[in-house]
Amino acid sequence: MSQQGEKPAAHEDDWWRKLYDETAPDTGPSSAPDSLDDRFDSVSDTVSEAVETELEPLPEVRPDPRTAWDPYREQAPPSEDSEPAPEPKPVPVATQAAVPGPRNTVFPAPWEAPAGPPGPRTFAVPKPPEPEPPPEPVAAGPTTPDPVAPHELPPDWAASDAPADGGGGPRPFVDHLGDRPPTYDAEPAALPAATSENLDALVPDTVLDGARYGTYTLRAASVRGDSARFRGEPRRDALLTARFGAAESALVLVAVAGGVRGGEGAHLAAADACRWIGGAVARSHARLSEDIRAGRRADLKSGLHRLTDRTYGKLRARAAELGMEPGEYTTSLRCLLLSADPDCRTRVFFGVGSGGLFRLRDGLWQDLEPVIPEQSASSSGAGGVSEEGPDGDRLTMDLQITTPPSPYSDGPAPPPAELFRFRASVARPGDTLLLCSNGFAEPMRDEPELPDELAERWGPPGPPGLPAFLADTQLRIKGYADDRTCAAVWEA
């Protein structure tokens, strides 16, 4: 009975019983073959038709394997004694059977390898081109070299003989000047000591820079001395090259600072001086550039003197912060101001401390160091002002009374301040202006061989390239092993 209470008919119960009766045996697998090969054969028999052909077997002709490798090979013409080739017999046309017969041929499965030994695989390749005949010899005569073709260097060529990339001709290799070689090696030996706290205070062994504005070319370099390289001390000199402004009103500053010898933070004081004077010039570069182009010498001297005093005031304040004496944390400072205006050839120098300012004109060096009047001594026995008049009369009487110290003096008297140096000059075409620290100025004044060698190298051919300029500044002389920092300006 169904869920609705209906009684099914008898034939419906019979069909249900045959289909779901538990006593009915399982159907099981079919007795007919049902593999993948059997299905493939069945499909092949269905779609193909039996063909009965009666073909006469042909003689097996194997082609020459060399013909496949040489498609351009020409066939040899038949000779007269050779017999003519037999004509091929016609192949009978296959007759189609009316009723397909049983299939006796067994085809291999698609995934099975083909039966029989594999034949050789050949590929056709193009015929190699014939070699070109050698060019005919050309008669000897004047030839014009091809500027594009690479040229061979002579076997005795050296890097020191290579011409500078900026001009100036070849640079001869010079190990040192003078009869005796220097004490120290020419290359760096030891690096300065470093810790995790002084990494920002490290300075490189060498600094090289250059530029070109208006009618002049600038080259600048700072190199650690041979003595510092041997002992592993930092480079005490500092170099700053900077441009402020743009176009014709731009102003180029070159600052060279030399730290005191033996000072613990000499290289830091030199770097601070360059950074502080650079910041002061940057803030006033518009006015300074206008004064240089207008030739206001008095305004330039007073303004630059004030900026320099502020820089040294910061150095003294920094020394007090570090708990050092002002003389221990100080430096010499020398600067050049160059206008980028092509019509302005005024070159301004200012600074404090030791160093040098030279000019190469017409093959001769000129010392342009500003003359500073010597300070008079306070006592008569130290070269003070004479107490006698022109006629020998004594103007005053020395009572030999010791002057008591001032009650307002708090500690020892400060050392006398360095005098401010200033010079403004007009450059001529062909001039070379050299600004340098004391380590380079001393051999320039005391050793004639160095200025003579530089005059030959920096002559009329033009300014040297950066590598050649660096090599020129490292001309070694025995007895001069301090840091060398210099900046040279070539006038077009």
Coordinates of C-alpha atoms in Angstrom, one line a residue:
M1 CA 0.0 0.0 0.0
S2 CA 1.3 3.5 -0.8
Q3 CA 1.4 6.4 1.5
Q4 CA -1.9 7.6 0.2
G5 CA -3.5 4.2 0.9
E6 CA -3.8 3.0 -2.7
K7 CA -3.1 -0.6 -3.7
P8 CA -0.8 -1.0 -6.7
A9 CA -1.8 -3.2 -9.6
A10 CA -0.5 -6.7 -10.0
H11 CA 1.7 -6.0 -13.0
E12 CA 3.3 -3.0 -11.2
D13 CA 4.3 -5.3 -8.3
D14 CA 5.8 -7.8 -10.6
W15 CA 8.0 -5.2 -12.3
W16 CA 9.1 -3.8 -8.9
R17 CA 9.9 -7.3 -7.7
K18 CA 12.1 -8.1 -10.7
L19 CA 14.1 -4.9 -10.3
Y20 CA 14.6 -4.7 -6.6
D21 CA 14.1 -8.3 -5.4
E22 CA 16.9 -9.3 -3.1
T23 CA 16.8 -12.9 -4.3
A24 CA 17.5 -12.0 -7.9
P25 CA 21.1 -12.9 -8.9
D26 CA 23.6 -10.1 -9.8
T27 CA 24.1 -9.4 -13.4
G28 CA 28.0 -9.4 -13.2
P29 CA 30.4 -8.6 -16.0
S30 CA 29.5 -9.2 -19.6
S31 CA 31.0 -12.2 -21.4
A32 CA 31.8 -10.1 -24.5
P33 CA 35.4 -8.7 -24.7
D34 CA 35.4 -5.1 -23.5
S35 CA 39.1 -4.0 -23.4
L36 CA 40.5 -0.8 -24.9
D37 CA 42.0 -2.7 -27.7
D38 CA 38.7 -4.4 -28.4
R39 CA 36.9 -1.1 -28.6
F40 CA 39.6 0.3 -30.9
D41 CA 39.3 -2.7 -33.3
S42 CA 35.5 -2.4 -33.2
V43 CA 35.6 1.2 -34.2
S44 CA 38.2 0.6 -36.9
D45 CA 36.1 -2.2 -38.4
T46 CA 33.1 0.1 -38.4
V47 CA 34.6 3.1 -40.2
S48 CA 36.9 1.2 -42.6
E49 CA 36.1 -0.9 -45.6
A50 CA 37.9 -4.0 -46.7
V51 CA 40.0 -3.5 -49.8
E52 CA 41.3 -6.3 -51.8
T53 CA 44.3 -5.4 -54.0
E54 CA 46.6 -7.5 -56.1
L55 CA 49.8 -5.6 -56.3
E56 CA 53.0 -6.8 -57.8
P57 CA 55.9 -6.3 -55.4
L58 CA 58.4 -3.7 -56.6
P59 CA 62.1 -4.0 -56.1
E60 CA 63.3 -2.1 -53.0
V61 CA 65.3 1.0 -53.9
R62 CA 67.2 2.6 -51.1
P63 CA 68.1 6.3 -51.8
D64 CA 71.6 7.5 -51.4
P65 CA 71.8 9.1 -47.9
R66 CA 74.2 11.8 -49.2
T67 CA 71.6 13.2 -51.4
A68 CA 69.5 14.3 -48.5
W69 CA 72.5 16.2 -47.0
D70 CA 73.3 17.9 -50.2
P71 CA 70.2 19.2 -52.0
Y72 CA 72.3 21.1 -54.5
R73 CA 74.2 18.0 -55.7
E74 CA 74.0 17.7 -59.4
Q75 CA 73.2 14.3 -60.9
A76 CA 75.9 12.9 -63.2
P77 CA 74.8 12.7 -66.9
P78 CA 74.2 9.2 -68.2
S79 CA 77.1 7.6 -70.0
E80 CA 76.8 6.0 -73.5
D81 CA 77.6 2.5 -72.3
S82 CA 75.0 2.5 -69.6
E83 CA 71.8 0.7 -70.3
P84 CA 68.6 2.7 -70.2
A85 CA 66.6 2.5 -67.1
P86 CA 63.5 0.1 -67.3
E87 CA 60.2 1.7 -67.6
P88 CA 58.1 1.4 -64.4
K89 CA 55.2 -1.0 -64.7
P90 CA 51.7 0.4 -64.2
V91 CA 50.3 -0.3 -60.8
P92 CA 46.9 -2.0 -60.9
V93 CA 44.0 0.0 -59.5
A94 CA 42.6 -1.4 -56.3
T95 CA 39.2 -3.1 -56.6
Q96 CA 36.7 -2.5 -53.9
A97 CA 35.0 -5.5 -52.4
A98 CA 31.3 -5.5 -52.2
V99 CA 31.1 -7.0 -48.8
P100 CA 33.7 -6.2 -46.1
G101 CA 35.5 -9.2 -44.9
P102 CA 37.0 -10.0 -41.6
R103 CA 39.9 -7.9 -40.3
N104 CA 43.1 -9.8 -39.9
T105 CA 45.6 -7.0 -39.6
V106 CA 46.4 -5.8 -36.1
F107 CA 47.2 -2.1 -35.8
P108 CA 49.5 -1.0 -33.0
A109 CA 47.9 1.2 -30.3
P110 CA 48.6 5.0 -30.5
W111 CA 50.8 4.8 -27.4
E112 CA 52.9 1.9 -28.6
A113 CA 56.3 2.4 -30.3
P114 CA 56.4 1.6 -34.0
A115 CA 57.8 -1.8 -34.9
G116 CA 61.0 -2.3 -36.9
P117 CA 64.4 -0.7 -36.7
P118 CA 64.3 3.1 -36.8
G119 CA 65.6 4.7 -40.0
P120 CA 68.2 7.5 -40.2
R121 CA 66.9 11.0 -40.0
T122 CA 68.3 13.4 -42.5
F123 CA 68.0 17.2 -42.8
A124 CA 68.7 19.4 -45.8
V125 CA 71.2 22.1 -45.2
P126 CA 72.1 25.0 -47.5
K127 CA 75.2 24.9 -49.5
P128 CA 78.1 26.8 -47.8
P129 CA 79.1 30.0 -49.5
E130 CA 82.3 30.1 -51.4
P131 CA 85.2 31.9 -49.6
E132 CA 85.8 35.4 -50.8
P133 CA 89.0 36.0 -52.7
P134 CA 91.7 37.8 -50.8
P135 CA 91.9 41.6 -51.6
E136 CA 94.6 42.7 -54.0
P137 CA 97.6 44.5 -52.4
V138 CA 97.4 48.2 -52.6
A139 CA 100.5 50.2 -53.7
A140 CA 102.3 51.8 -50.8
G141 CA 101.6 55.5 -50.4
P142 CA 100.1 58.1 -48.0
T143 CA 96.9 56.8 -46.5
T144 CA 94.3 58.5 -44.4
P145 CA 93.5 56.6 -41.1
D146 CA 89.9 55.8 -40.5
P147 CA 88.7 57.7 -37.3
V148 CA 86.1 55.1 -36.6
A149 CA 88.4 52.1 -36.8
P150 CA 90.1 51.1 -33.5
H151 CA 93.8 51.9 -33.3
E152 CA 96.5 49.9 -31.7
L153 CA 98.6 51.3 -28.9
P154 CA 102.4 51.1 -29.0
P155 CA 103.9 48.3 -26.8
D156 CA 105.7 50.9 -24.6
W157 CA 102.6 52.9 -23.8
A158 CA 101.9 53.5 -20.1
A159 CA 99.2 55.2 -18.2
S160 CA 101.5 58.0 -17.2
D161 CA 102.2 58.8 -20.9
A162 CA 98.5 58.9 -21.8
P163 CA 97.2 62.4 -22.7
A164 CA 94.9 64.0 -20.3
D165 CA 91.2 63.9 -21.1
G166 CA 90.9 67.7 -20.7
G167 CA 94.1 68.7 -22.6
G168 CA 97.5 69.7 -21.4
G169 CA 99.5 67.1 -23.4
P170 CA 101.1 63.9 -22.2
R171 CA 102.0 63.5 -18.6
P172 CA 105.6 62.1 -18.1
F173 CA 105.9 59.6 -15.3
V174 CA 107.8 61.3 -12.4
D175 CA 108.3 59.3 -9.2
H176 CA 109.6 62.2 -7.1
L177 CA 111.4 65.5 -7.5
G178 CA 114.9 66.0 -6.1
D179 CA 118.0 63.9 -5.7
R180 CA 116.7 61.7 -2.8
P181 CA 113.5 59.7 -2.8
P182 CA 110.9 60.5 0.0
T183 CA 110.9 58.5 3.2
Y184 CA 107.4 57.1 2.9
D185 CA 105.7 55.0 0.3
A186 CA 103.6 56.8 -2.3
E187 CA 100.5 54.7 -1.7
P188 CA 98.2 54.5 1.4
A189 CA 99.3 51.9 3.9
A190 CA 97.0 52.1 6.9
L191 CA 93.4 53.3 7.4
P192 CA 92.4 55.5 10.4
A193 CA 91.0 53.7 13.4
A194 CA 87.2 53.6 13.5
T195 CA 84.6 52.7 16.1
S196 CA 80.8 52.4 16.1
E197 CA 80.5 56.0 17.4
N198 CA 82.9 57.9 15.1
L199 CA 81.8 56.5 11.7
D200 CA 80.3 59.9 10.7
A201 CA 83.7 61.6 11.4
L202 CA 85.7 59.4 8.9
V203 CA 87.1 61.2 5.9
P204 CA 88.3 59.6 2.6
D205 CA 91.9 59.5 1.7
T206 CA 91.5 61.6 -1.5
V207 CA 88.9 64.1 -2.8
L208 CA 88.8 65.2 -6.4
D209 CA 86.4 67.7 -8.1
G210 CA 86.1 69.9 -11.1
A211 CA 83.8 72.3 -13.0
R212 CA 83.6 74.7 -15.9
Y213 CA 81.8 78.1 -15.8
G214 CA 82.0 81.2 -17.9
T215 CA 85.6 81.6 -19.1
Y216 CA 87.4 79.4 -16.5
T217 CA 87.9 75.7 -15.7
L218 CA 88.2 74.6 -12.1
R219 CA 90.2 71.6 -10.7
A220 CA 90.4 70.8 -7.0
A221 CA 92.0 68.0 -5.0
S222 CA 92.7 67.1 -1.4
V223 CA 95.1 64.2 -0.7
R224 CA 96.2 62.7 2.6
G225 CA 99.9 63.1 3.3
D226 CA 102.5 60.3 3.1
S227 CA 103.1 60.6 6.8
A228 CA 99.4 60.3 7.7
R229 CA 99.0 57.4 5.3
F230 CA 101.9 55.5 6.9
R231 CA 100.7 56.1 10.5
G232 CA 97.0 55.6 9.8
E233 CA 95.9 59.1 10.7
P234 CA 93.0 60.9 9.1
R235 CA 93.4 63.6 6.5
R236 CA 93.4 66.9 8.4
D237 CA 92.7 69.1 5.3
A238 CA 89.2 69.7 4.1
L239 CA 87.9 70.8 0.7
L240 CA 84.6 72.3 -0.3
T241 CA 83.4 73.2 -3.8
A242 CA 79.9 74.6 -4.1
R243 CA 77.7 76.6 -6.5
F244 CA 75.0 79.0 -5.3
G245 CA 72.4 80.4 -7.7
A246 CA 72.0 79.8 -11.4
A247 CA 72.7 81.3 -14.8
E248 CA 75.1 84.3 -14.9
S249 CA 74.4 85.3 -11.3
A250 CA 75.7 82.0 -10.0
L251 CA 78.6 82.1 -7.5
V252 CA 81.1 79.4 -7.1
L253 CA 82.9 78.9 -3.7
V254 CA 86.1 77.0 -3.2
A255 CA 87.1 76.6 0.5
V256 CA 90.4 75.0 1.6
A257 CA 90.9 74.4 5.4
G258 CA 94.0 72.9 7.0
G259 CA 93.8 71.5 10.6
V260 CA 96.6 72.1 13.1
R261 CA 99.2 69.4 13.3
G262 CA 98.9 67.1 16.2
G263 CA 95.3 68.2 17.1
E264 CA 93.0 65.4 18.1
G265 CA 90.0 66.8 16.2
A266 CA 91.9 68.7 13.5
H267 CA 90.0 67.1 10.7
L268 CA 86.7 67.8 12.4
A269 CA 87.6 71.5 12.9
A270 CA 88.6 71.8 9.2
A271 CA 85.3 70.2 8.1
D272 CA 83.3 72.5 10.4
A273 CA 85.0 75.6 9.1
C274 CA 84.3 74.7 5.5
R275 CA 80.7 73.9 6.2
W276 CA 80.0 77.0 8.2
I277 CA 81.7 79.4 5.8
G278 CA 79.8 77.7 3.0
G279 CA 76.5 78.2 4.8
A280 CA 77.3 81.9 5.4
V281 CA 78.2 82.5 1.7
A282 CA 75.1 80.6 0.6
R283 CA 72.8 82.9 2.6
S284 CA 74.5 86.0 1.1
H285 CA 75.4 84.8 -2.4
A286 CA 73.0 87.1 -4.2
R287 CA 74.6 90.2 -2.7
L288 CA 78.1 88.9 -3.0
S289 CA 77.6 88.0 -6.7
E290 CA 76.3 91.5 -7.4
D291 CA 79.2 93.1 -5.6
I292 CA 81.8 91.0 -7.5
R293 CA 80.2 91.8 -10.9
A294 CA 80.0 95.5 -10.0
G295 CA 83.6 95.6 -8.6
R296 CA 82.7 96.9 -5.1
R297 CA 85.9 96.0 -3.4
A298 CA 85.4 97.7 -0.1
D299 CA 81.9 96.2 0.4
L300 CA 83.3 92.7 -0.4
K301 CA 86.2 93.1 2.0
S302 CA 84.0 94.2 5.0
G303 CA 81.3 91.7 4.3
L304 CA 83.6 88.7 3.9
H305 CA 85.6 89.7 7.0
R306 CA 82.3 89.6 9.0
L307 CA 81.4 86.2 7.7
T308 CA 84.9 84.8 8.5
D309 CA 84.7 86.2 12.0
R310 CA 81.4 84.5 12.6
T311 CA 82.9 81.2 11.4
Y312 CA 85.8 81.4 13.8
G313 CA 83.4 82.4 16.6
K314 CA 81.6 79.1 16.0
L315 CA 84.8 77.2 16.1
R316 CA 85.7 78.7 19.6
A317 CA 82.2 77.9 20.8
R318 CA 82.6 74.3 19.5
A319 CA 85.9 74.0 21.3
A320 CA 84.3 75.1 24.6
E321 CA 81.6 72.4 24.1
L322 CA 84.2 69.8 23.7
G323 CA 86.2 71.0 26.7
M324 CA 89.2 72.0 24.5
E325 CA 91.3 75.1 24.2
P326 CA 90.5 77.5 21.3
G327 CA 93.9 76.9 19.9
E328 CA 93.4 73.1 19.8
Y329 CA 90.2 73.2 17.8
T330 CA 91.0 75.7 15.0
T331 CA 92.1 75.7 11.4
S332 CA 93.4 77.8 8.6
L333 CA 90.8 78.8 6.1
R334 CA 91.3 80.1 2.5
C335 CA 88.5 80.7 0.0
L336 CA 87.9 81.7 -3.6
L337 CA 84.8 83.3 -5.0
L338 CA 84.3 82.9 -8.7
S339 CA 81.4 84.4 -10.7
A340 CA 79.7 82.4 -13.5
D341 CA 79.3 85.5 -15.6
P342 CA 81.4 85.1 -18.8
D343 CA 82.0 88.9 -18.8
C344 CA 83.3 89.0 -15.2
R345 CA 86.9 88.1 -14.7
T346 CA 87.2 89.3 -11.1
R347 CA 88.6 86.6 -8.8
V348 CA 88.2 87.2 -5.0
F349 CA 90.3 85.6 -2.4
F350 CA 89.8 85.8 1.4
G351 CA 90.8 83.8 4.4
V352 CA 92.7 83.4 7.7
G353 CA 95.8 81.4 8.5
S354 CA 98.7 79.8 6.6
G355 CA 98.6 78.7 3.0
G356 CA 99.4 80.0 -0.4
L357 CA 97.9 82.0 -3.4
F358 CA 99.9 81.8 -6.6
R359 CA 99.3 82.8 -10.2
L360 CA 101.0 81.4 -13.3
R361 CA 101.3 84.1 -16.0
D362 CA 103.4 83.9 -19.1
G363 CA 105.2 80.8 -17.8
L364 CA 106.2 82.4 -14.5
W365 CA 104.8 81.9 -11.0
Q366 CA 103.8 84.9 -8.9
D367 CA 103.2 84.8 -5.2
L368 CA 100.0 86.8 -4.5
E369 CA 99.9 86.3 -0.8
P370 CA 98.5 89.6 0.6
V371 CA 101.1 91.6 2.6
I372 CA 100.1 92.0 6.2
P373 CA 101.9 94.6 8.4
E374 CA 103.6 93.0 11.4
Q375 CA 102.2 93.7 14.8
S376 CA 104.3 95.8 17.1
A377 CA 105.5 94.2 20.3
S378 CA 104.5 95.6 23.7
S379 CA 107.9 95.7 25.3
S380 CA 111.1 97.5 24.3
G381 CA 113.3 94.4 24.3
A382 CA 111.2 92.5 21.8
G383 CA 111.5 94.7 18.8
G384 CA 109.1 97.4 19.9
V385 CA 108.9 101.0 18.8
S386 CA 112.2 102.8 19.3
E387 CA 112.3 105.3 22.2
E388 CA 114.8 107.6 20.4
G389 CA 114.0 110.3 18.0
P390 CA 115.6 111.0 14.6
D391 CA 118.4 112.9 16.3
G392 CA 119.1 110.3 18.9
D393 CA 117.1 112.1 21.7
R394 CA 115.3 109.8 24.1
L395 CA 111.6 110.6 24.0
T396 CA 110.6 108.7 27.2
M397 CA 112.3 107.2 30.2
D398 CA 111.9 103.4 30.9
L399 CA 111.5 103.2 34.7
Q400 CA 111.6 99.4 34.6
I401 CA 108.2 99.2 36.4
T402 CA 106.3 95.9 35.9
T403 CA 102.8 96.5 34.8
P404 CA 100.4 94.7 37.2
P405 CA 97.9 92.3 35.7
S406 CA 94.4 93.5 35.0
P407 CA 91.9 92.8 37.8
Y408 CA 89.4 91.9 35.2
S409 CA 91.5 89.2 33.6
D410 CA 90.0 85.7 34.1
G411 CA 92.8 83.2 33.2
P412 CA 95.6 83.4 30.7
A413 CA 95.4 85.9 27.9
P414 CA 94.0 84.5 24.7
P415 CA 96.4 84.0 21.8
P416 CA 96.5 86.7 19.2
A417 CA 93.9 86.4 16.5
E418 CA 95.0 85.6 13.0
L419 CA 94.7 88.6 10.6
F420 CA 92.2 88.6 7.8
R421 CA 93.5 88.3 4.3
F422 CA 91.7 89.7 1.3
R423 CA 92.6 90.2 -2.4
A424 CA 90.5 90.9 -5.5
S425 CA 92.3 90.7 -8.9
V426 CA 91.3 90.7 -12.5
A427 CA 92.4 87.6 -14.5
R428 CA 93.8 87.7 -18.0
P429 CA 93.3 85.0 -20.7
G430 CA 95.8 82.3 -20.1
D431 CA 96.3 82.8 -16.4
T432 CA 96.2 80.0 -13.9
L433 CA 95.3 80.8 -10.3
L434 CA 96.4 78.4 -7.6
L435 CA 94.9 78.3 -4.1
C436 CA 96.5 75.8 -1.7
S437 CA 96.9 74.7 1.9
N438 CA 100.2 75.0 3.8
G439 CA 101.2 71.5 2.9
F440 CA 101.4 72.5 -0.8
A441 CA 102.4 76.1 -0.3
E442 CA 105.7 75.3 1.5
P443 CA 107.3 73.2 -1.3
M444 CA 106.0 75.8 -3.8
R445 CA 108.0 78.5 -2.0
D446 CA 111.0 76.4 -0.9
E447 CA 111.6 73.9 -3.7
P448 CA 112.1 75.5 -7.2
E449 CA 111.7 72.2 -8.9
L450 CA 108.0 71.9 -8.0
P451 CA 106.8 75.2 -9.5
D452 CA 109.0 74.6 -12.6
E453 CA 107.5 71.2 -13.2
L454 CA 103.9 72.5 -12.7
A455 CA 104.6 75.5 -15.0
E456 CA 105.5 73.0 -17.7
R457 CA 102.5 70.8 -17.1
W458 CA 99.9 73.6 -16.7
G459 CA 101.1 75.7 -19.6
P460 CA 99.2 77.0 -22.6
P461 CA 97.9 73.6 -24.0
G462 CA 95.0 73.9 -21.5
P463 CA 93.8 72.5 -18.2
P464 CA 94.5 68.9 -17.4
G465 CA 91.8 66.3 -16.8
L466 CA 90.9 65.2 -13.3
P467 CA 93.2 62.2 -13.2
A468 CA 96.2 64.2 -14.6
F469 CA 95.5 67.0 -12.1
L470 CA 95.5 64.6 -9.2
A471 CA 98.8 63.1 -10.4
D472 CA 100.3 66.6 -10.6
T473 CA 99.3 67.5 -7.1
Q474 CA 101.1 64.3 -5.8
L475 CA 104.6 65.2 -7.1
R476 CA 106.5 64.0 -4.0
I477 CA 109.5 65.8 -2.5
K478 CA 111.6 64.5 0.4
G479 CA 110.9 66.4 3.6
Y480 CA 107.3 67.3 2.7
A481 CA 104.8 64.6 3.8
D482 CA 101.9 66.7 5.0
D483 CA 98.4 66.7 3.5
R484 CA 98.0 68.5 0.2
T485 CA 94.9 70.5 -0.8
C486 CA 94.8 72.8 -3.8
A487 CA 92.4 74.4 -6.3
A488 CA 93.5 75.7 -9.7
V489 CA 91.5 78.0 -12.0
W490 CA 92.5 78.1 -15.7
E491 CA 91.3 81.2 -17.7
A492 CA 90.3 80.6 -21.3

